[in-house]
Coordinates of C-alpha atoms and ligand atoms in Angstrom, one line a residue:
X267 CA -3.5 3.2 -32.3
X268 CA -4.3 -0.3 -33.8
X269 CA -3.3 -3.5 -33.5
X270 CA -3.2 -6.7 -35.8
X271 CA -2.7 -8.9 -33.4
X272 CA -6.1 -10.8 -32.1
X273 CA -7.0 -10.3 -28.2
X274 CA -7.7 -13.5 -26.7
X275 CA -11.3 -13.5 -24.9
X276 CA -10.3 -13.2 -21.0
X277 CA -11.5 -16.1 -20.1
X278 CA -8.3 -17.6 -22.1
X279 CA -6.1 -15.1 -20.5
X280 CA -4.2 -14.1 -17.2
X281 CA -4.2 -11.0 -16.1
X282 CA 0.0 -9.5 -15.9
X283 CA 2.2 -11.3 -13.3
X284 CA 5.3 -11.2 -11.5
X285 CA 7.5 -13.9 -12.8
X286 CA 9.2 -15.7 -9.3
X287 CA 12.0 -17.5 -9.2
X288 CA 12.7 -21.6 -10.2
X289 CA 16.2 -21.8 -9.3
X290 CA 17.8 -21.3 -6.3
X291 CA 20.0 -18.4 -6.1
X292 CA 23.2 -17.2 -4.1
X293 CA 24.1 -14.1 -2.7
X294 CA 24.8 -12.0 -5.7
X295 CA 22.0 -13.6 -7.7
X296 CA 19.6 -12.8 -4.8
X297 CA 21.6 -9.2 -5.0
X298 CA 20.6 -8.6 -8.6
X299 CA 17.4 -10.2 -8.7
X300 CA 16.4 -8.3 -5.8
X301 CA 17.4 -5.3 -7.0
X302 CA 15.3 -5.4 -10.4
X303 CA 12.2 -6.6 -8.7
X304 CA 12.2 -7.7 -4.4
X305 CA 9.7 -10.4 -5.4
X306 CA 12.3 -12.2 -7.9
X307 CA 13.1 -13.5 -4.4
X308 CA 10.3 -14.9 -4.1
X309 CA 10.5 -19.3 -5.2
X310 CA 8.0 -20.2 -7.1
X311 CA 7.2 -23.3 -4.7
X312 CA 5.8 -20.1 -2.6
X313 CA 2.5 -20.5 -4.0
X314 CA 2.3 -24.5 -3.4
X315 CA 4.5 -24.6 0.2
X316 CA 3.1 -23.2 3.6
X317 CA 7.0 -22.2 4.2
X318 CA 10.1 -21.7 2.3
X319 CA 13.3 -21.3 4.3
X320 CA 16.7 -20.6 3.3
X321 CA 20.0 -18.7 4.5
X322 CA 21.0 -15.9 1.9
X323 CA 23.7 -14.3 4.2
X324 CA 21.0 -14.5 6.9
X325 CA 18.3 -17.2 7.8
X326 CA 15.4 -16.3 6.2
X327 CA 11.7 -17.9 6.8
X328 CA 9.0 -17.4 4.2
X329 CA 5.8 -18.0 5.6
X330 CA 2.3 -18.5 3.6
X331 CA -0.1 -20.8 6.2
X332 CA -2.5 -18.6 7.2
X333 CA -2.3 -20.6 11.0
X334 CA 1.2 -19.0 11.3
X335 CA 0.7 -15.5 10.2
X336 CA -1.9 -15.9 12.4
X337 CA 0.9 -16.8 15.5
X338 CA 3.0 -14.2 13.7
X339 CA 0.8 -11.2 13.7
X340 CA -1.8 -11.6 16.2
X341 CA -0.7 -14.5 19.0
X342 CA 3.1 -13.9 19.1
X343 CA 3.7 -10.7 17.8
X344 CA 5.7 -9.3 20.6
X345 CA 8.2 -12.1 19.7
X346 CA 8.2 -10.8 15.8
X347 CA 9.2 -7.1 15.9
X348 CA 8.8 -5.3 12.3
X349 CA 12.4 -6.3 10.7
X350 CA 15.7 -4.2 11.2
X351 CA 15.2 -3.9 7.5
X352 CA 11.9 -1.7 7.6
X353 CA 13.2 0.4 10.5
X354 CA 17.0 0.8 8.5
X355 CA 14.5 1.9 5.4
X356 CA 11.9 4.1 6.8
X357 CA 14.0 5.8 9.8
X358 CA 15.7 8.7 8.2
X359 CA 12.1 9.3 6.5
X360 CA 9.4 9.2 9.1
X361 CA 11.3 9.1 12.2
X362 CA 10.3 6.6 15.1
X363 CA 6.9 7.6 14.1
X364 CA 3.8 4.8 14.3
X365 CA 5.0 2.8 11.2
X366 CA 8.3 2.0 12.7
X367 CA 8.7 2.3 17.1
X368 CA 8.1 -0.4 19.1
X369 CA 6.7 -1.5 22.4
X370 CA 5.6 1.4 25.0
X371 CA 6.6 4.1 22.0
X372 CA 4.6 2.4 19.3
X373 CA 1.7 2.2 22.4
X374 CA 1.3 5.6 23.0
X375 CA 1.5 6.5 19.0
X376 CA -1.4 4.1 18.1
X377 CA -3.3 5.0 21.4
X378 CA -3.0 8.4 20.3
X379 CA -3.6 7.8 16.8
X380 CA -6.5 5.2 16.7
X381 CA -9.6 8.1 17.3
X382 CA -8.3 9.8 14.7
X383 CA -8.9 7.1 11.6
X384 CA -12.8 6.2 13.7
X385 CA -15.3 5.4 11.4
X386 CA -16.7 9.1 12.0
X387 CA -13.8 11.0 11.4
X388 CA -13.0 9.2 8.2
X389 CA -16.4 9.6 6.5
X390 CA -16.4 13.4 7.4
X391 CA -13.2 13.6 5.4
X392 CA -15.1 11.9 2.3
X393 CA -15.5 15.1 0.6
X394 CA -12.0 15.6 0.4
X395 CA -11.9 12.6 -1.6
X396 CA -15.4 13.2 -3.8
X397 CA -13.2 16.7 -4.7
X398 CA -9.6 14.6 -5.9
X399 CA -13.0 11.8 -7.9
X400 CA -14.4 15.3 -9.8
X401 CA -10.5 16.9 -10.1
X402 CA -9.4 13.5 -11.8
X403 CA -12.5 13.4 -14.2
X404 CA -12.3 17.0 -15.1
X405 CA -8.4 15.7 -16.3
X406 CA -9.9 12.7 -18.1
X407 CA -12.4 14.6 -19.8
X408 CA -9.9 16.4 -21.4
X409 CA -8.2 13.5 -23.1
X410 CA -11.5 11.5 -24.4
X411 CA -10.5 9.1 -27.2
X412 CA -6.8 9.3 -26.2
X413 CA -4.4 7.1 -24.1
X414 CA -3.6 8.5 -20.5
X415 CA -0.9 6.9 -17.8
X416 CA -3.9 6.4 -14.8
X417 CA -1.1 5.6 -12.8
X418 CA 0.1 9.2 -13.1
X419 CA -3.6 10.4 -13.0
X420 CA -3.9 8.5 -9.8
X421 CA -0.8 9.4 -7.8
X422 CA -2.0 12.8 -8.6
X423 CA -5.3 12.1 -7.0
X424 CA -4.8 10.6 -4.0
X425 CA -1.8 13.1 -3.3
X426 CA -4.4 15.9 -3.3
X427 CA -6.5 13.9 -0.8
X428 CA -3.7 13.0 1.4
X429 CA -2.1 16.8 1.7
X430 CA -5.9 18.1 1.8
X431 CA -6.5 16.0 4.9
X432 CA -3.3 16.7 6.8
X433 CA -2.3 20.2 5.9
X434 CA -5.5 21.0 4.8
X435 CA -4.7 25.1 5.2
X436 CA -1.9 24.7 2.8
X437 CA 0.5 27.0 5.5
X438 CA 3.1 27.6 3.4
X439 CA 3.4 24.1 2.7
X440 CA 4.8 23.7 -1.2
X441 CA 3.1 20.4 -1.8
X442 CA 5.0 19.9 -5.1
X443 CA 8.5 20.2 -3.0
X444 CA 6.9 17.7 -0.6
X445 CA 6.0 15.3 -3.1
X446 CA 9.2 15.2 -5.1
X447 CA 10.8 15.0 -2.0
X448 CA 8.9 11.7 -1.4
X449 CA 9.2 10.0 -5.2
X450 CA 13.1 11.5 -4.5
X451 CA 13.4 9.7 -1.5
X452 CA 11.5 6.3 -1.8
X453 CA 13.3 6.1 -5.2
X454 CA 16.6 6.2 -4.3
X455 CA 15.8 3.9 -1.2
X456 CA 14.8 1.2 -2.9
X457 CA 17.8 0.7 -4.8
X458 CA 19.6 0.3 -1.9
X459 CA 17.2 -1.7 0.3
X460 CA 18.6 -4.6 -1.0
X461 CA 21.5 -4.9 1.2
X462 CA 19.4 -4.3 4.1
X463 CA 16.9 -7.8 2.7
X464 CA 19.7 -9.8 3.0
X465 CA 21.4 -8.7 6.5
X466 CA 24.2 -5.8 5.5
X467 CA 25.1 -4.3 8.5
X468 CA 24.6 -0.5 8.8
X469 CA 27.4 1.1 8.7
X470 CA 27.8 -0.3 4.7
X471 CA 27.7 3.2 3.2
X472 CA 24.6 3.6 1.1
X473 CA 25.3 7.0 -0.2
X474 CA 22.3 7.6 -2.2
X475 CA 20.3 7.6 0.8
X476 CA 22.2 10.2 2.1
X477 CA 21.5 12.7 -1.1
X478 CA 17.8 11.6 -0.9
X479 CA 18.2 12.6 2.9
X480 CA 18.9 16.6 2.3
X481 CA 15.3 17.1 0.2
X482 CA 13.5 15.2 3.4
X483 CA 15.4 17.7 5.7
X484 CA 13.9 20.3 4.1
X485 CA 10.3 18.9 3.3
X486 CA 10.6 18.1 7.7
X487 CA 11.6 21.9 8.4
X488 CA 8.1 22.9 6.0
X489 CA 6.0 20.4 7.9
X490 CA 7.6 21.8 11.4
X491 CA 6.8 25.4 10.3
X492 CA 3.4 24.2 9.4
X493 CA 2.5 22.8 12.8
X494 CA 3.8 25.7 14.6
X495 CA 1.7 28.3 12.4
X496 CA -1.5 25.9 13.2
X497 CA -0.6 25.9 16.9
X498 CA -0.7 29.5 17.1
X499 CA -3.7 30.1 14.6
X500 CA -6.1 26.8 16.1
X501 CA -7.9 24.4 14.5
X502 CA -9.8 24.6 11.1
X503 CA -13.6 24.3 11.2
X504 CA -13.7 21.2 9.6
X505 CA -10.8 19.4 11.4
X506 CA -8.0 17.6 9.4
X507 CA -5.6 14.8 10.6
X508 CA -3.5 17.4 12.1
X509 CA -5.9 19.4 13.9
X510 CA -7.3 16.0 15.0
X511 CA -3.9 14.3 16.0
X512 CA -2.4 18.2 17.9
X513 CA -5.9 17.4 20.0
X514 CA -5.6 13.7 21.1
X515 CA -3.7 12.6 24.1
X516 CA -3.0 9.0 25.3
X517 CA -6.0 8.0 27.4
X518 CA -3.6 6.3 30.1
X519 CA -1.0 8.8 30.4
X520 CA -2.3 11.8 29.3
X521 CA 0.9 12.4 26.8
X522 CA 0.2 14.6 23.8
X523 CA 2.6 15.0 20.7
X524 CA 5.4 17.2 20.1
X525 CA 5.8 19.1 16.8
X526 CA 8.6 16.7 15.8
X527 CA 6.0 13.5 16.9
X528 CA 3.1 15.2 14.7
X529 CA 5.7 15.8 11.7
X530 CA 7.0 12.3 11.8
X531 CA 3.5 10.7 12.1
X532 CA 1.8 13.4 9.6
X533 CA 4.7 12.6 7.0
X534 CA 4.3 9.0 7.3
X535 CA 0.3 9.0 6.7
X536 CA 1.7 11.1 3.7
X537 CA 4.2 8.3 2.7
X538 CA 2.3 5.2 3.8
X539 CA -1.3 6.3 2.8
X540 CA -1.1 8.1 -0.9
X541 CA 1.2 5.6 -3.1
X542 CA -0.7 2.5 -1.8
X543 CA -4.0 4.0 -2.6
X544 CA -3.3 5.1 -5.9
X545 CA -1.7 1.8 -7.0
X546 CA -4.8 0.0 -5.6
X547 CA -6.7 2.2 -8.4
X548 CA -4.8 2.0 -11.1
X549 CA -4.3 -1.7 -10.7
X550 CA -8.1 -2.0 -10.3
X551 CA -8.3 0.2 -13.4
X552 CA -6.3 -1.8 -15.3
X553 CA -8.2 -5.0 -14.3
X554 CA -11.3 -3.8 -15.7
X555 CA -10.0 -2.7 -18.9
X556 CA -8.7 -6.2 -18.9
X557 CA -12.3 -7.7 -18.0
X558 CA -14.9 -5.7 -19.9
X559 CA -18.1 -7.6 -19.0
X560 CA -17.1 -7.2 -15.1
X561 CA -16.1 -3.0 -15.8
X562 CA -20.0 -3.1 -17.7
X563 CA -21.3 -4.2 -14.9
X564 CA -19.6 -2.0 -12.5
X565 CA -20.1 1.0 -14.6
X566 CA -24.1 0.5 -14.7
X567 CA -23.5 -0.3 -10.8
X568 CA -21.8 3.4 -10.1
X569 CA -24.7 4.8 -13.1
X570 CA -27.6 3.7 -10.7
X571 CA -26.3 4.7 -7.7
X572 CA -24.4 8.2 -8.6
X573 CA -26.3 9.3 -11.6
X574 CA -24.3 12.6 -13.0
X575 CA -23.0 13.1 -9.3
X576 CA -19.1 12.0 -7.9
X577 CA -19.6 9.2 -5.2
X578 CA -19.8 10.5 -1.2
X579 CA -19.1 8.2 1.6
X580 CA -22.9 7.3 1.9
X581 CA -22.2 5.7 -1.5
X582 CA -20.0 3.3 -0.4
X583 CA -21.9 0.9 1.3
X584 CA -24.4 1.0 -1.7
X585 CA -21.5 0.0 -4.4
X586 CA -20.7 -3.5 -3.3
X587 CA -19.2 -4.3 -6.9
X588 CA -16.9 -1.5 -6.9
X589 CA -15.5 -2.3 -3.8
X590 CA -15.3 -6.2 -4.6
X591 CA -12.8 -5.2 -7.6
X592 CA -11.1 -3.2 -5.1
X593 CA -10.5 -6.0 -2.9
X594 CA -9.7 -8.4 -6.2
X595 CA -7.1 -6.0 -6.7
X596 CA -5.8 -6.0 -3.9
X597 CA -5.4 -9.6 -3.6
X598 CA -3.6 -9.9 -7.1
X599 CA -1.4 -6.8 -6.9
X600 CA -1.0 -6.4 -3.1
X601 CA 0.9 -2.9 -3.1
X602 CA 2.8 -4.0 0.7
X603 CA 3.7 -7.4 -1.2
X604 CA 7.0 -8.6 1.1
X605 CA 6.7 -7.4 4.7
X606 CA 9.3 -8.8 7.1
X607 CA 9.9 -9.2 10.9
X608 CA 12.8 -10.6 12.9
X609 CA 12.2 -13.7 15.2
X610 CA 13.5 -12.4 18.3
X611 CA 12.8 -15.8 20.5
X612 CA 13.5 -19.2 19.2
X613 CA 10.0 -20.6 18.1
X614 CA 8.2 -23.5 15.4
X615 CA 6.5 -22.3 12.1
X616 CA 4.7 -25.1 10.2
X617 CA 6.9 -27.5 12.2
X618 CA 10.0 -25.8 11.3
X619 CA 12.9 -24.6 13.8
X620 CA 13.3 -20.7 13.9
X621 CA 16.0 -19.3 15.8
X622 CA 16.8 -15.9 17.6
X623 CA 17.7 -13.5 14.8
X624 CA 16.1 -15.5 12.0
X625 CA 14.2 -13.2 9.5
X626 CA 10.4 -14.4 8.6
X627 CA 9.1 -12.8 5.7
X628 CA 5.4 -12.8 4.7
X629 CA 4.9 -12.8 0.9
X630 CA 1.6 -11.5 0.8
X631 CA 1.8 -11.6 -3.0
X632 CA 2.6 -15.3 -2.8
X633 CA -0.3 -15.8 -0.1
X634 CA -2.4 -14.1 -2.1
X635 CA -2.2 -16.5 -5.2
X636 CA -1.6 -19.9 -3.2
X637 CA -2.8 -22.9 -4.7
X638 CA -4.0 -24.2 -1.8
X639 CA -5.7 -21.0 -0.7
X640 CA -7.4 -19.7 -3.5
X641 CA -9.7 -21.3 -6.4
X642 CA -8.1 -20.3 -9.7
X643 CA -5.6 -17.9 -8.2
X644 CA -4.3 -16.0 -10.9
X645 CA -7.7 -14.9 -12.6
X646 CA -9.8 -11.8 -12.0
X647 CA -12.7 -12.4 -10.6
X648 CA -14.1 -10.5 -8.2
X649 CA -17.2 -12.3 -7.5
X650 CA -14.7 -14.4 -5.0
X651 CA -15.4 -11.8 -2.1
X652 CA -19.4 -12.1 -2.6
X653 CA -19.3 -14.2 0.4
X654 CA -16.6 -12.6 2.8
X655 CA -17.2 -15.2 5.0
X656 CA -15.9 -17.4 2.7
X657 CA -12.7 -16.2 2.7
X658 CA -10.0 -17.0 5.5
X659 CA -9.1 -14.0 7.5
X660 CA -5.3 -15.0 6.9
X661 CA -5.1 -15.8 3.4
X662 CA -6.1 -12.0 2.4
X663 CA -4.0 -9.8 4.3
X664 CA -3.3 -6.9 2.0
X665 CA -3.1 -4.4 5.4
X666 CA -1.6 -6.4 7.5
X667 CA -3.2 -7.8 11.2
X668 CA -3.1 -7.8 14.5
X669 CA -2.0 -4.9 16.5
X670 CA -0.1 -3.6 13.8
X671 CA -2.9 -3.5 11.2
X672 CA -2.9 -0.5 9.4
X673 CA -4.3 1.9 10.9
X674 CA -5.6 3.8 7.2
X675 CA -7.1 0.7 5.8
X676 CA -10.7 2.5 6.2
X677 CA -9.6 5.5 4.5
X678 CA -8.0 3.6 2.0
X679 CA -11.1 1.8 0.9
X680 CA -13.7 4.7 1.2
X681 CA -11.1 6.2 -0.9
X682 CA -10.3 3.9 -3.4
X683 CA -14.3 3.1 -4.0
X684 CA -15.3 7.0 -4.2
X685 CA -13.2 7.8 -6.6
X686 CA -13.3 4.1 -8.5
X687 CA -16.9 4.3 -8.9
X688 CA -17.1 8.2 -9.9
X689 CA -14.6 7.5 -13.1
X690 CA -16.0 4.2 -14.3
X691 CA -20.0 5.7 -14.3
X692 CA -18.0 8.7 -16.6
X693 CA -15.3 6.5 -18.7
X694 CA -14.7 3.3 -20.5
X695 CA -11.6 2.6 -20.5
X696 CA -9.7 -0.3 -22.7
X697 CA -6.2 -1.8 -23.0
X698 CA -3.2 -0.5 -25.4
X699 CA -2.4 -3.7 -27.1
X700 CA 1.4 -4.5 -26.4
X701 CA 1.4 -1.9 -23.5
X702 CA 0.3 -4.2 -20.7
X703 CA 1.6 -3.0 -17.1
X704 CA 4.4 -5.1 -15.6
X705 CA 4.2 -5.6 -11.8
X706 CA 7.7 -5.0 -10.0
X707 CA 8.3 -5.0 -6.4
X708 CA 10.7 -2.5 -5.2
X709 CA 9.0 -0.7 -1.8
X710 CA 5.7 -1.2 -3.2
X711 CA 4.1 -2.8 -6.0
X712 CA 4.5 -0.5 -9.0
X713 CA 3.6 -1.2 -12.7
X714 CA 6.6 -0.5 -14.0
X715 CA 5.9 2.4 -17.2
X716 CA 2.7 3.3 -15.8
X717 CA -0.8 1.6 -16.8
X718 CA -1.6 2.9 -20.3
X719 CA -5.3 2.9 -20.8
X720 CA -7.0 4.1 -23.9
X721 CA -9.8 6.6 -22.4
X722 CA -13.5 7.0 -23.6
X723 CA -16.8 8.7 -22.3
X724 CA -19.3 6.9 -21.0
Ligands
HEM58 C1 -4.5 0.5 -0.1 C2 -3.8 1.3 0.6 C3 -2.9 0.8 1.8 C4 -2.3 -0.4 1.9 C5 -2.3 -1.6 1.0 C6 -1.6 -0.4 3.2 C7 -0.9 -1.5 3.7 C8 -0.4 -1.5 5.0 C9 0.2 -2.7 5.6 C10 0.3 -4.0 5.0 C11 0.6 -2.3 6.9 C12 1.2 -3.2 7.9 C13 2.7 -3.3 7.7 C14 3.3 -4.4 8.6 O1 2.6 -5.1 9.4 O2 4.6 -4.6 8.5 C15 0.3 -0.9 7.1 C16 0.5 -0.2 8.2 C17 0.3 1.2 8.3 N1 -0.4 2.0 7.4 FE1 -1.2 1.4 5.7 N2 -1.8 0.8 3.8 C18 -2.6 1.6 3.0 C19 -3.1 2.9 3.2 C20 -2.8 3.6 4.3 C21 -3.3 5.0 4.6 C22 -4.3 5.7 3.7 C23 -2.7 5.4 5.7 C24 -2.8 6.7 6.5 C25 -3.5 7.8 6.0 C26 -1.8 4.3 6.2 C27 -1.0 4.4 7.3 C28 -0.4 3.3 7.9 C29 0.3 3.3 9.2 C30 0.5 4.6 10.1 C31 0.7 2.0 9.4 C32 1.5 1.5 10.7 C33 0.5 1.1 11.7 C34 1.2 0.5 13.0 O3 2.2 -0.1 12.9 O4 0.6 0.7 14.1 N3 -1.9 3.3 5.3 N4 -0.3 -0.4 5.9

């Protein structure tokens, strides 16, 4: 495929952004905005403001001064509960699983849950992940010399790796059904979540939620058959997250989970772990096609280190490239962009009044690419993390912090590095002129068609 048109040197150029908002909008605007892209309700003074506040329907807070996300997150967070919104979202999905409870319920689940994502157990599932690196190479090598969707390729990837480490014996689990079940779901979700942004109550029917709901039933029942079978067959030699969740216990009370706990929690590692992963690689991907000279030098990086091998978690530490465009891509395409809480005391952001009830969002895209925050915020270049010291803790929060960090952020990384490195030491891979990705916010954020990349051996 050719194209006339001259590429401008990327020096000149930007990689693809999310157009946000410069003029206030009402309800419906906000409603149709929101509804073709959740950050089109994001003002474009984000970026140069430490708060935006407005009342859409609701009172609403945005919140980009990394002193108050600090007081959000970490000092007060018992005062900012994860929004009704999430909960209203997520429920019907994953239960009141570790995402979503609160207080003593959320305790116990992250008590329970923390041993399981040490620094041990994660590397020892590494080779799960070197396996989905070689799977996903053997694919490319197939279409050398040919454009390829990588975020396809990747969704498929980290899929594997995510059903291999929590139903690793398969059990009668039909991981396709599961799958579809979850696309089927989060799909018809989104369209709807809109009301819940700006304050509907519940009972305003969303009936495709409700349709969406009957293939989750079913994908639950599988994952409840699934534990039962395991119960009564023990663990694998090589534990997974199941056999490693069925075996912990809160240290305090001694509580272990049901069959309905470990589904809801399994399900929502499943929902909250593979998605996110694979659109941190295909973003990353996409950036260096759009940077050649940076993916050079993280190819001859991954060359020296892996040599005709896929990367293992020993690699990791030895690939500090790799993981900086990891990180770079995750500060410009942050795939949890928008998270929200509810204020549920009256309080002061940035000198501002917040009442009971108010909702505070945090725009981690908009963080993310402050002017005041960031040196030349919209470009690629990962040589910004170099110095991690040099960035501030709350100005790059792509997993969250606080208590409620996320609790796969390890995984994620040792995940997204293996299999980053592995492909780029095999591939070159270059942008389709006219097919750039656009970024759009709906529960995540997705390039919207995919990221076309013309694919070549190394
Ligand atoms: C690049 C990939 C990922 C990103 C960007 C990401 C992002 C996030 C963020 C921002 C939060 C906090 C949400 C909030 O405070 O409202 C979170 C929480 C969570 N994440 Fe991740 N995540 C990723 C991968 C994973 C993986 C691989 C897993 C599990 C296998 C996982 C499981 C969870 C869970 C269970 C929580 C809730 C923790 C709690 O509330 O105690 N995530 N994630």
């Amino acid at each position: 495929m050719t194209d006339p048109r001259p590429v401008p040197a990327p020096e000149t150029r930007l990689p693809v952004r999310v157009p946000l908002g410069t003029k206030p909008l009402g309800i419906w605007g906000s409603l149709q905005a929101g509804r073709r892209n959740v950050l089109g309700l994001v003002p474009e003074i984000a970026v140069r403001q430490p708060i935006v506040s407005g009342t859409t329907g609701k009172r609403w807070h945005m919140v980009m001064d990394p002193a108050a996300l600090r007081h959000i997150l970490r000092d007060a967070v018992d005062n900012y509960p994860k929004s009704v919104v999430t909960k209203l979202i997520l429920e019907p999905a994953i239960g009141d699983s570790l995402f979503v409870a609160e207080g003593r319920e959320w305790l116990w689940q992250r008590r329970t849950a923390a041993p399981v994502f040490s620094h041990r157990n994660v590397a020892a599932l590494a080779p799960v992940m070197t396996a989905a690196a070689e799977r996903a190479s053997a694919r490319l090598m197939q279409a050398p010399g040919r454009a390829a969707n990588l975020f396809d390729e990747m969704v498929a990837a980290t899929f594997e790796v995510i059903a291999d480490v929590t139903f690793s014996g398969g059990e009668g689990f039909d991981r396709a059904a599961v799958h579809r079940a979850i696309e089927q779901y989060i799909g018809q979700t989104a369209k709807v979540s809109i009301l819940d942004i700006l304050g509907a109550p519940p009972w305003v029917p969303r009936p495709s939620r409700l349709i969406a709901g009957s293939a989750m039933r079913e994908t639950k029942r599988m994952a409840d058959l699934a534990i039962d079978r395991r119960r009564s067959e023990g663990a694998k030699p090589v534990p997974d997250l199941l056999d490693l969740l069925m075996a912990g216990e809160d240290r305090q009370t001694g509580r272990k989970m049901t069959t309905a706990e470990l589904r809801d929690n399994l399900l929502t590692f499943i929902v909250a772990g593979h998605e996110t992963t694979a659109l941190t690689l295909s973003w990353a991907l996409y950036l260096c096609a759009f940077d050649p000279a940076v993916q050079a030098e993280a190819r001859a990086e991954a060359q020296q280190v892996l040599g005709d091998r896929a990367a293992t978690a020993e690699d990791v530490a030895r690939l500090p490239l790799t993981r900086r465009i990891v990180d770079e891509a995750l500060r410009l395409y942050p795939p949890a962009a928008f998270l929200s809480r509810t204020a549920m005391a009256e309080d002061r952001l940035c000198g501002r009044e917040v009442r009971r009830g108010d909702t505070v969002i945090l725009p981690i895209y908009a963080l993310h690419r402050h002017r005041l925050l960031w040196s030349d915020p919209d470009a690629f270049l990962p040589s910004r993390f170099a110095d991690p010291k040099s960035v501030d803790r709350f100005a790059f929060l792509p997993f969250g912090d606080g208590p409620r960090i996320c609790i796969g952020a390890n995984f994620a990384i040792q995940e997204a590095v293996i299999i980053l490195s592995t492909l780029l030491a095999r591939f070159r891979f270059a942008p389709i002129p006219g097919r750039d990705p656009k970024p759009v916010m709906i529960l995540t954020l997705r390039p919207e068609g995919g990221v076309w990349l013309m694919i070549d051996r190394a």
